[in-house]
mmCIF file of C-alpha atoms in Angstrom:
data_model
loop_
_atom_site.group_PDB
_atom_site.id
_atom_site.type_symbol
_atom_site.label_atom_id
_atom_site.label_comp_id
_atom_site.label_asym_id
_atom_site.label_seq_id
_atom_site.Cartn_x
_atom_site.Cartn_y
_atom_site.Cartn_z
ATOM 1 C CA MET A 291 -5.264 -15.645 -10.731
ATOM 2 C CA SER A 292 -1.628 -14.990 -12.051
ATOM 3 C CA PRO A 293 0.926 -16.342 -9.881
ATOM 4 C CA LEU A 294 3.251 -13.318 -10.422
ATOM 5 C CA LEU A 295 0.611 -11.271 -9.204
ATOM 6 C CA LYS A 296 -0.106 -13.490 -6.206
ATOM 7 C CA ILE A 297 3.758 -13.292 -5.250
ATOM 8 C CA ARG A 298 3.854 -9.420 -5.530
ATOM 9 C CA ALA A 299 0.553 -9.109 -3.438
ATOM 10 C CA GLU A 300 1.988 -11.379 -0.808
ATOM 11 C CA ARG A 301 5.550 -10.079 -0.800
ATOM 12 C CA ASP A 302 5.179 -7.636 2.144
ATOM 13 C CA ARG A 303 4.207 -10.462 4.532
ATOM 14 C CA MET A 304 7.109 -12.722 3.489
ATOM 15 C CA SER A 305 10.194 -13.680 5.534
ATOM 16 C CA ALA A 306 13.604 -12.319 4.210
ATOM 17 C CA ILE A 307 14.259 -15.654 2.449
ATOM 18 C CA GLU A 308 10.923 -15.794 0.999
ATOM 19 C CA ARG A 309 11.205 -12.266 -0.313
ATOM 20 C CA ARG A 310 14.597 -13.377 -2.175
ATOM 21 C CA ILE A 311 12.872 -16.071 -3.843
ATOM 22 C CA ALA A 312 10.035 -13.809 -4.761
ATOM 23 C CA ASP A 313 12.425 -11.261 -6.211
ATOM 24 C CA PHE A 314 14.194 -13.633 -8.109
ATOM 25 C CA LEU A 315 10.963 -15.368 -9.806
ATOM 26 C CA LEU A 316 9.531 -11.675 -10.428
ATOM 27 C CA ASP A 317 12.766 -10.720 -11.966
ATOM 28 C CA ASN A 318 13.581 -13.925 -13.962
ATOM 29 C CA ALA A 319 10.247 -15.317 -14.735
ATOM 30 C CA HIS A 320 11.141 -15.802 -18.595
ATOM 31 C CA LEU A 321 13.951 -17.760 -17.466
ATOM 32 C CA LEU A 322 12.460 -20.322 -14.901
ATOM 33 C CA ARG A 323 12.159 -23.163 -17.478
ATOM 34 C CA ASP A 324 15.951 -23.468 -17.256
ATOM 35 C CA TYR A 325 15.703 -23.808 -13.438
ATOM 36 C CA SER A 326 15.222 -26.694 -11.192
ATOM 37 C CA SER A 327 14.368 -26.398 -7.697
ATOM 38 C CA GLN A 328 18.045 -27.120 -6.718
ATOM 39 C CA GLN A 329 19.387 -24.799 -9.394
ATOM 40 C CA LEU A 330 16.881 -21.923 -7.882
ATOM 41 C CA ALA A 331 18.139 -22.747 -4.392
ATOM 42 C CA ASN A 332 21.875 -22.935 -5.546
ATOM 43 C CA ALA A 333 21.525 -19.688 -7.245
ATOM 44 C CA LEU A 334 20.115 -18.000 -4.180
ATOM 45 C CA GLY A 335 22.270 -19.658 -1.595
ATOM 46 C CA ILE A 336 19.475 -21.393 0.251
ATOM 47 C CA SER A 337 18.059 -24.883 0.880
ATOM 48 C CA GLN A 338 16.012 -26.640 -1.738
ATOM 49 C CA SER A 339 13.418 -27.152 0.894
ATOM 50 C CA SER A 340 12.812 -23.418 1.270
ATOM 51 C CA VAL A 341 11.877 -23.258 -2.299
ATOM 52 C CA VAL A 342 9.360 -26.218 -2.087
ATOM 53 C CA LYS A 343 7.794 -24.580 1.074
ATOM 54 C CA PHE A 344 7.641 -21.003 -0.866
ATOM 55 C CA SER A 345 5.570 -22.719 -3.416
ATOM 56 C CA GLN A 346 3.465 -24.666 -1.117
ATOM 57 C CA LYS A 347 2.796 -21.480 0.964
ATOM 58 C CA LEU A 348 1.420 -19.974 -2.304
ATOM 59 C CA GLY A 349 -1.190 -22.805 -2.851
ATOM 60 C CA TYR A 350 0.888 -24.961 -5.429
ATOM 61 C CA LYS A 351 1.817 -28.684 -4.750
ATOM 62 C CA GLY A 352 5.520 -27.748 -5.316
ATOM 63 C CA TYR A 353 8.256 -25.665 -7.464
ATOM 64 C CA PRO A 354 7.448 -27.601 -10.743
ATOM 65 C CA ASP A 355 3.626 -26.719 -10.326
ATOM 66 C CA LEU A 356 4.531 -22.989 -9.609
ATOM 67 C CA LYS A 357 6.947 -22.977 -12.484
ATOM 68 C CA TYR A 358 4.465 -24.348 -14.884
ATOM 69 C CA SER A 359 1.627 -21.897 -13.684
ATOM 70 C CA ILE A 360 3.973 -19.045 -14.240
ATOM 71 C CA GLY A 361 4.948 -20.262 -17.707
ATOM 72 C CA GLN A 362 1.360 -20.559 -18.658
ATOM 73 C CA ALA A 363 0.723 -17.021 -17.414
ATOM 74 C CA LEU A 364 3.381 -15.486 -19.387
ATOM 75 C CA ALA A 365 2.290 -17.364 -22.528
ATOM 76 C CA ARG A 366 -1.443 -15.859 -21.875
ATOM 77 C CA GLY A 367 0.370 -12.399 -21.255
ATOM 78 C CA ASP A 368 -0.915 -12.056 -17.902
ATOM 79 C CA GLY A 369 1.895 -9.862 -16.861
ATOM 80 C CA ASN A 370 5.709 -9.884 -16.674
ATOM 81 C CA GLY A 371 7.795 -10.934 -13.886
ATOM 82 C CA ASN A 372 9.724 -7.885 -13.493
ATOM 83 C CA GLY A 373 6.982 -5.308 -13.519
ATOM 84 C CA ASN A 374 8.934 -3.064 -15.841
ATOM 85 C CA GLY A 375 6.875 -3.167 -18.956
ATOM 86 C CA ASP A 376 9.645 -3.912 -20.919
ATOM 87 C CA ASP A 377 7.854 -4.712 -24.265
ATOM 88 C CA ALA A 378 5.800 -1.630 -24.178
ATOM 89 C CA GLY A 379 8.782 0.368 -22.837
ATOM 90 C CA ALA A 380 11.097 -0.620 -25.760
ATOM 91 C CA ALA A 381 8.450 0.219 -28.167
ATOM 92 C CA ALA A 382 7.780 3.639 -26.705
ATOM 93 C CA ALA A 383 11.623 4.454 -26.350
ATOM 94 C CA ASP A 384 11.678 4.925 -30.139
ATOM 95 C CA ASP A 385 9.439 7.836 -29.550
ATOM 96 C CA HIS A 386 11.020 9.513 -26.459
ATOM 97 C CA PRO A 387 12.554 8.543 -23.400
ATOM 98 C CA HIS A 388 10.014 10.155 -21.201
ATOM 99 C CA THR A 389 7.495 8.162 -22.945
ATOM 100 C CA ALA A 390 9.165 4.923 -22.049
ATOM 101 C CA LEU A 391 9.551 6.081 -18.357
ATOM 102 C CA ALA A 392 5.729 7.084 -18.160
ATOM 103 C CA GLU A 393 4.820 3.558 -19.666
ATOM 104 C CA SER A 394 6.926 1.766 -17.091
ATOM 105 C CA LEU A 395 5.428 3.697 -14.145
ATOM 106 C CA TRP A 396 1.992 3.331 -15.191
ATOM 107 C CA GLN A 397 2.603 -0.497 -15.497
ATOM 108 C CA LEU A 398 4.125 -0.512 -11.820
ATOM 109 C CA LYS A 399 1.224 1.380 -10.603
ATOM 110 C CA ALA A 400 -1.150 -0.999 -12.383
ATOM 111 C CA GLN A 401 0.337 -4.029 -10.818
ATOM 112 C CA ALA A 402 0.341 -2.336 -7.417
ATOM 113 C CA GLU A 403 -3.485 -1.613 -7.697
ATOM 114 C CA ALA A 404 -4.136 -5.133 -9.003
ATOM 115 C CA ALA A 405 -2.230 -6.667 -6.169
ATOM 116 C CA THR A 406 -4.073 -4.336 -3.708
ATOM 117 C CA ARG A 407 -7.449 -5.448 -4.914
ATOM 118 C CA LEU A 408 -6.438 -9.009 -4.584
ATOM 119 C CA ILE A 409 -5.934 -8.708 -0.806
ATOM 120 C CA ASN A 410 -9.111 -6.490 -0.168
ATOM 121 C CA PRO A 411 -12.198 -8.877 -0.810
ATOM 122 C CA PRO A 412 -15.256 -7.395 -1.928
ATOM 123 C CA GLU A 413 -17.207 -8.368 1.286
ATOM 124 C CA SER A 414 -14.384 -6.334 3.319
ATOM 125 C CA ILE A 415 -14.970 -3.242 1.272
ATOM 126 C CA ASP A 416 -18.527 -3.523 1.527
ATOM 127 C CA ALA A 417 -18.225 -4.010 5.097
ATOM 128 C CA ILE A 418 -16.272 -0.488 5.685
ATOM 129 C CA ALA A 419 -18.673 1.184 3.385
ATOM 130 C CA ARG A 420 -21.770 0.054 5.362
ATOM 131 C CA ALA A 421 -20.120 0.932 8.657
ATOM 132 C CA ILE A 422 -19.354 4.556 7.200
ATOM 133 C CA VAL A 423 -22.924 4.816 5.928
ATOM 134 C CA GLN A 424 -24.146 3.744 9.328
ATOM 135 C CA ALA A 425 -21.968 5.865 11.552
ATOM 136 C CA GLY A 426 -23.123 8.884 13.425
ATOM 137 C CA LYS A 427 -19.746 10.441 13.123
ATOM 138 C CA VAL A 428 -16.664 9.388 11.259
ATOM 139 C CA PHE A 429 -13.411 10.130 12.948
ATOM 140 C CA ILE A 430 -10.247 10.477 10.564
ATOM 141 C CA ILE A 431 -6.553 10.777 11.565
ATOM 142 C CA GLY A 432 -3.287 10.399 9.770
ATOM 143 C CA LEU A 433 0.173 11.638 10.778
ATOM 144 C CA GLY A 434 2.728 13.151 8.716
ATOM 145 C CA GLU A 435 2.431 12.138 4.960
ATOM 146 C CA ASP A 436 -0.417 9.777 6.027
ATOM 147 C CA GLY A 437 -2.442 12.900 6.649
ATOM 148 C CA ILE A 438 -2.479 13.620 3.142
ATOM 149 C CA PRO A 439 -4.678 10.850 1.828
ATOM 150 C CA ALA A 440 -6.736 11.166 5.184
ATOM 151 C CA ARG A 441 -7.578 14.824 4.805
ATOM 152 C CA ALA A 442 -8.811 14.291 1.021
ATOM 153 C CA PHE A 443 -10.931 11.272 2.249
ATOM 154 C CA ALA A 444 -12.419 13.306 4.960
ATOM 155 C CA THR A 445 -13.415 16.070 2.460
ATOM 156 C CA ARG A 446 -15.038 13.892 0.293
ATOM 157 C CA LEU A 447 -17.123 12.400 3.163
ATOM 158 C CA SER A 448 -18.079 15.674 4.289
ATOM 159 C CA LEU A 449 -19.157 16.691 0.684
ATOM 160 C CA LEU A 450 -21.469 13.690 0.752
ATOM 161 C CA GLY A 451 -22.931 15.009 4.002
ATOM 162 C CA ILE A 452 -21.319 12.477 6.244
ATOM 163 C CA LEU A 453 -20.413 14.121 9.745
ATOM 164 C CA THR A 454 -16.543 13.848 9.604
ATOM 165 C CA VAL A 455 -14.435 14.798 12.258
ATOM 166 C CA HIS A 456 -10.721 14.828 11.028
ATOM 167 C CA TYR A 457 -7.663 15.696 13.105
ATOM 168 C CA VAL A 458 -3.806 15.747 12.119
ATOM 169 C CA ASP A 459 -2.703 15.946 15.781
ATOM 170 C CA ALA A 460 -2.872 12.843 17.901
ATOM 171 C CA ALA A 461 -3.202 14.645 21.117
ATOM 172 C CA LEU A 462 -6.328 16.316 19.693
ATOM 173 C CA MET A 463 -7.824 13.187 18.533
ATOM 174 C CA HIS A 464 -7.135 11.506 21.972
ATOM 175 C CA ALA A 465 -9.450 14.311 23.291
ATOM 176 C CA GLY A 466 -11.876 14.100 20.305
ATOM 177 C CA VAL A 467 -12.630 10.375 20.579
ATOM 178 C CA SER A 468 -13.977 11.105 24.247
ATOM 179 C CA ALA A 469 -17.010 12.144 22.222
ATOM 180 C CA ALA A 470 -17.040 8.855 20.223
ATOM 181 C CA ALA A 471 -20.533 6.857 20.606
ATOM 182 C CA ALA A 472 -21.504 3.273 19.852
ATOM 183 C CA GLY A 473 -21.662 2.951 16.052
ATOM 184 C CA ASP A 474 -19.090 5.658 14.996
ATOM 185 C CA VAL A 475 -16.203 4.791 12.969
ATOM 186 C CA LEU A 476 -12.510 5.926 13.286
ATOM 187 C CA LEU A 477 -10.453 5.583 10.104
ATOM 188 C CA VAL A 478 -6.622 5.403 11.042
ATOM 189 C CA PHE A 479 -4.238 6.029 8.207
ATOM 190 C CA SER A 480 -0.729 4.777 8.854
ATOM 191 C CA GLU A 481 1.378 3.142 6.094
ATOM 192 C CA HIS A 482 3.552 1.145 8.499
ATOM 193 C CA GLY A 483 1.061 1.039 11.511
ATOM 194 C CA ARG A 484 3.979 1.278 14.189
ATOM 195 C CA GLN A 485 2.936 4.648 15.979
ATOM 196 C CA PRO A 486 2.199 3.728 19.430
ATOM 197 C CA THR A 487 -0.113 6.805 20.030
ATOM 198 C CA LEU A 488 -2.449 5.752 17.074
ATOM 199 C CA CYS A 489 -2.561 2.115 18.661
ATOM 200 C CA GLN A 490 -3.748 3.843 21.877
ATOM 201 C CA ILE A 491 -6.295 5.825 20.134
ATOM 202 C CA GLY A 492 -7.573 2.713 18.370
ATOM 203 C CA ARG A 493 -7.935 0.936 21.720
ATOM 204 C CA ARG A 494 -9.674 3.928 23.120
ATOM 205 C CA PHE A 495 -12.240 4.038 20.342
ATOM 206 C CA ARG A 496 -13.214 0.188 20.516
ATOM 207 C CA GLU A 497 -13.689 0.667 24.353
ATOM 208 C CA SER A 498 -16.432 3.107 23.287
ATOM 209 C CA ALA A 499 -18.000 0.558 21.189
ATOM 210 C CA GLY A 500 -16.928 2.296 17.925
ATOM 211 C CA THR A 501 -15.730 0.563 14.674
ATOM 212 C CA VAL A 502 -12.042 0.940 13.936
ATOM 213 C CA VAL A 503 -10.760 0.819 10.359
ATOM 214 C CA THR A 504 -6.863 0.810 9.658
ATOM 215 C CA VAL A 505 -5.358 1.696 6.476
ATOM 216 C CA THR A 506 -1.838 0.551 6.308
ATOM 217 C CA ARG A 507 0.424 -1.639 4.076
ATOM 218 C CA HIS A 508 -0.177 -5.301 3.974
ATOM 219 C CA THR A 509 2.227 -6.383 6.783
ATOM 220 C CA PRO A 510 1.828 -7.409 10.424
ATOM 221 C CA ASN A 511 1.786 -4.446 12.289
ATOM 222 C CA PRO A 512 0.450 -3.441 15.733
ATOM 223 C CA LEU A 513 -2.106 -0.921 14.724
ATOM 224 C CA ARG A 514 -3.859 -3.709 12.683
ATOM 225 C CA ALA A 515 -4.528 -5.576 16.181
ATOM 226 C CA HIS A 516 -6.916 -2.870 17.159
ATOM 227 C CA ALA A 517 -8.753 -2.933 13.804
ATOM 228 C CA ASP A 518 -12.439 -4.221 13.262
ATOM 229 C CA HIS A 519 -11.732 -3.862 9.411
ATOM 230 C CA ALA A 520 -8.419 -3.215 7.743
ATOM 231 C CA LEU A 521 -7.830 -1.655 4.187
ATOM 232 C CA LEU A 522 -4.640 -3.169 2.959
ATOM 233 C CA VAL A 523 -2.215 -1.858 0.509
ATOM 234 C CA SER A 524 0.288 -3.887 -1.634
ATOM 235 C CA ALA A 525 3.096 -1.627 -3.222
ATOM 236 C CA HIS A 526 6.598 -2.886 -3.559
ATOM 237 C CA ASP A 527 9.823 -1.591 -5.494
ATOM 238 C CA GLU A 528 13.387 -1.618 -4.565
ATOM 239 C CA ARG A 529 13.766 2.007 -5.607
ATOM 240 C CA ARG A 530 13.042 4.440 -2.748
ATOM 241 C CA HIS A 531 11.749 7.231 -5.033
ATOM 242 C CA ILE A 532 9.436 4.604 -6.800
ATOM 243 C CA GLU A 533 7.817 2.725 -3.903
ATOM 244 C CA PRO A 534 6.148 5.697 -2.054
ATOM 245 C CA LEU A 535 4.483 6.672 -5.648
ATOM 246 C CA LEU A 536 3.244 3.023 -5.846
ATOM 247 C CA TYR A 537 1.750 2.930 -2.452
ATOM 248 C CA GLN A 538 0.142 6.349 -3.088
ATOM 249 C CA SER A 539 -1.562 5.341 -6.223
ATOM 250 C CA ALA A 540 -2.879 1.964 -5.098
ATOM 251 C CA LEU A 541 -4.351 3.437 -1.903
ATOM 252 C CA GLN A 542 -6.211 6.325 -3.666
ATOM 253 C CA HIS A 543 -7.612 3.550 -5.857
ATOM 254 C CA LEU A 544 -8.887 1.730 -2.844
ATOM 255 C CA LEU A 545 -10.265 4.844 -1.270
ATOM 256 C CA ASP A 546 -11.805 6.004 -4.579
ATOM 257 C CA LEU A 547 -13.744 2.611 -4.860
ATOM 258 C CA ILE A 548 -15.205 3.314 -1.282
ATOM 259 C CA PHE A 549 -16.256 6.748 -2.506
ATOM 260 C CA VAL A 550 -17.797 5.590 -5.506
ATOM 261 C CA LEU A 551 -19.685 2.687 -3.865
ATOM 262 C CA LEU A 552 -21.102 5.463 -1.113
ATOM 263 C CA CYS A 553 -22.317 7.490 -4.037
ATOM 264 C CA GLU A 554 -23.769 4.820 -6.006
ATOM 265 C CA ALA A 555 -25.681 3.490 -3.083
ATOM 266 C CA SER A 556 -27.533 6.776 -2.391
ATOM 267 C CA GLU A 557 -29.240 9.097 -4.775
ATOM 268 C CA GLU A 558 -29.466 11.504 -1.693
ATOM 269 C CA ARG A 559 -25.859 11.390 -1.147
ATOM 270 C CA ARG A 560 -25.199 11.997 -4.655
ATOM 271 C CA GLY A 561 -27.640 15.200 -4.591
ATOM 272 C CA ARG A 562 -25.766 16.578 -1.467
ATOM 273 C CA LEU A 563 -22.584 16.194 -3.312
ATOM 274 C CA ASP A 564 -23.576 18.023 -6.127
ATOM 275 C CA LEU A 565 -25.134 20.692 -4.048
ATOM 276 C CA ASN A 566 -22.050 21.085 -1.929
ATOM 277 C CA LEU A 567 -19.847 21.226 -5.250
ATOM 278 C CA GLU A 568 -22.091 24.010 -6.732
ATOM 279 C CA ARG A 569 -21.899 25.999 -3.354
ATOM 280 C CA MET A 570 -18.089 25.620 -3.174
ATOM 281 C CA GLN A 571 -17.938 26.725 -6.883
ATOM 282 C CA ASP A 572 -20.174 29.773 -6.069
ATOM 283 C CA LEU A 573 -17.654 30.760 -3.089
ATOM 284 C CA LEU A 574 -14.673 30.506 -5.609
ATOM 285 C CA ASP A 575 -16.322 32.604 -8.357
ATOM 286 C CA GLY A 576 -17.461 35.302 -5.918
#
């Protein structure tokens, strides 16, 4: 596993000092051979012990072990530190600036998706897919921008013939979950997981013996405390116009994986999907 990918995946859960170390390593991976742990600490204005503890938290014996692992990863071409796709971008710049920009964005999205896969083990994805299949009803809610992927996923489940109850209003969902039964599933989309009303809905749903699945960033947040299963997204960039794009891309890839698992597991569901798509097309053509 690439240490740079591991650092990027875990960044959102790090302390402020750990994020400074992580960002320095990601931005200067090719230069680390010239830095001792003390020199790195001096460059960041932190203690040497902070650098050592950071390395150990990632599973390495110490900073030299981490530095060697990063050097080996770079030699194998396992990804660059800054995630900007410099080599490919520089080559593409000879054609057109837009090509370089598109290549850089593609690289960033690919890294966000890889980091997101890393923190969502297959057994967790399988458990969520199994809960959806076995549910009598699947309740789905997302507020604001979180409502966009929530609505799209609810539509896909409906096309598979899965009974889906989708709300964009928290008050209506409060009323809706009163009809929840044991075995039903609630998917709550909330990037930062901080809305108190969604936490209340999750708590009420679990009281009815339903299964709560939260969809949030890979950060400690109140909503995850109410989850039976958590879908986690790792996507980071200092540029505020880029970071949401990475989050949306990584989240969509995660949801696509679950949808494909649901399709592949049942020929009957695939048949329902085909039939529903044909009916929709007939309505559009008419």
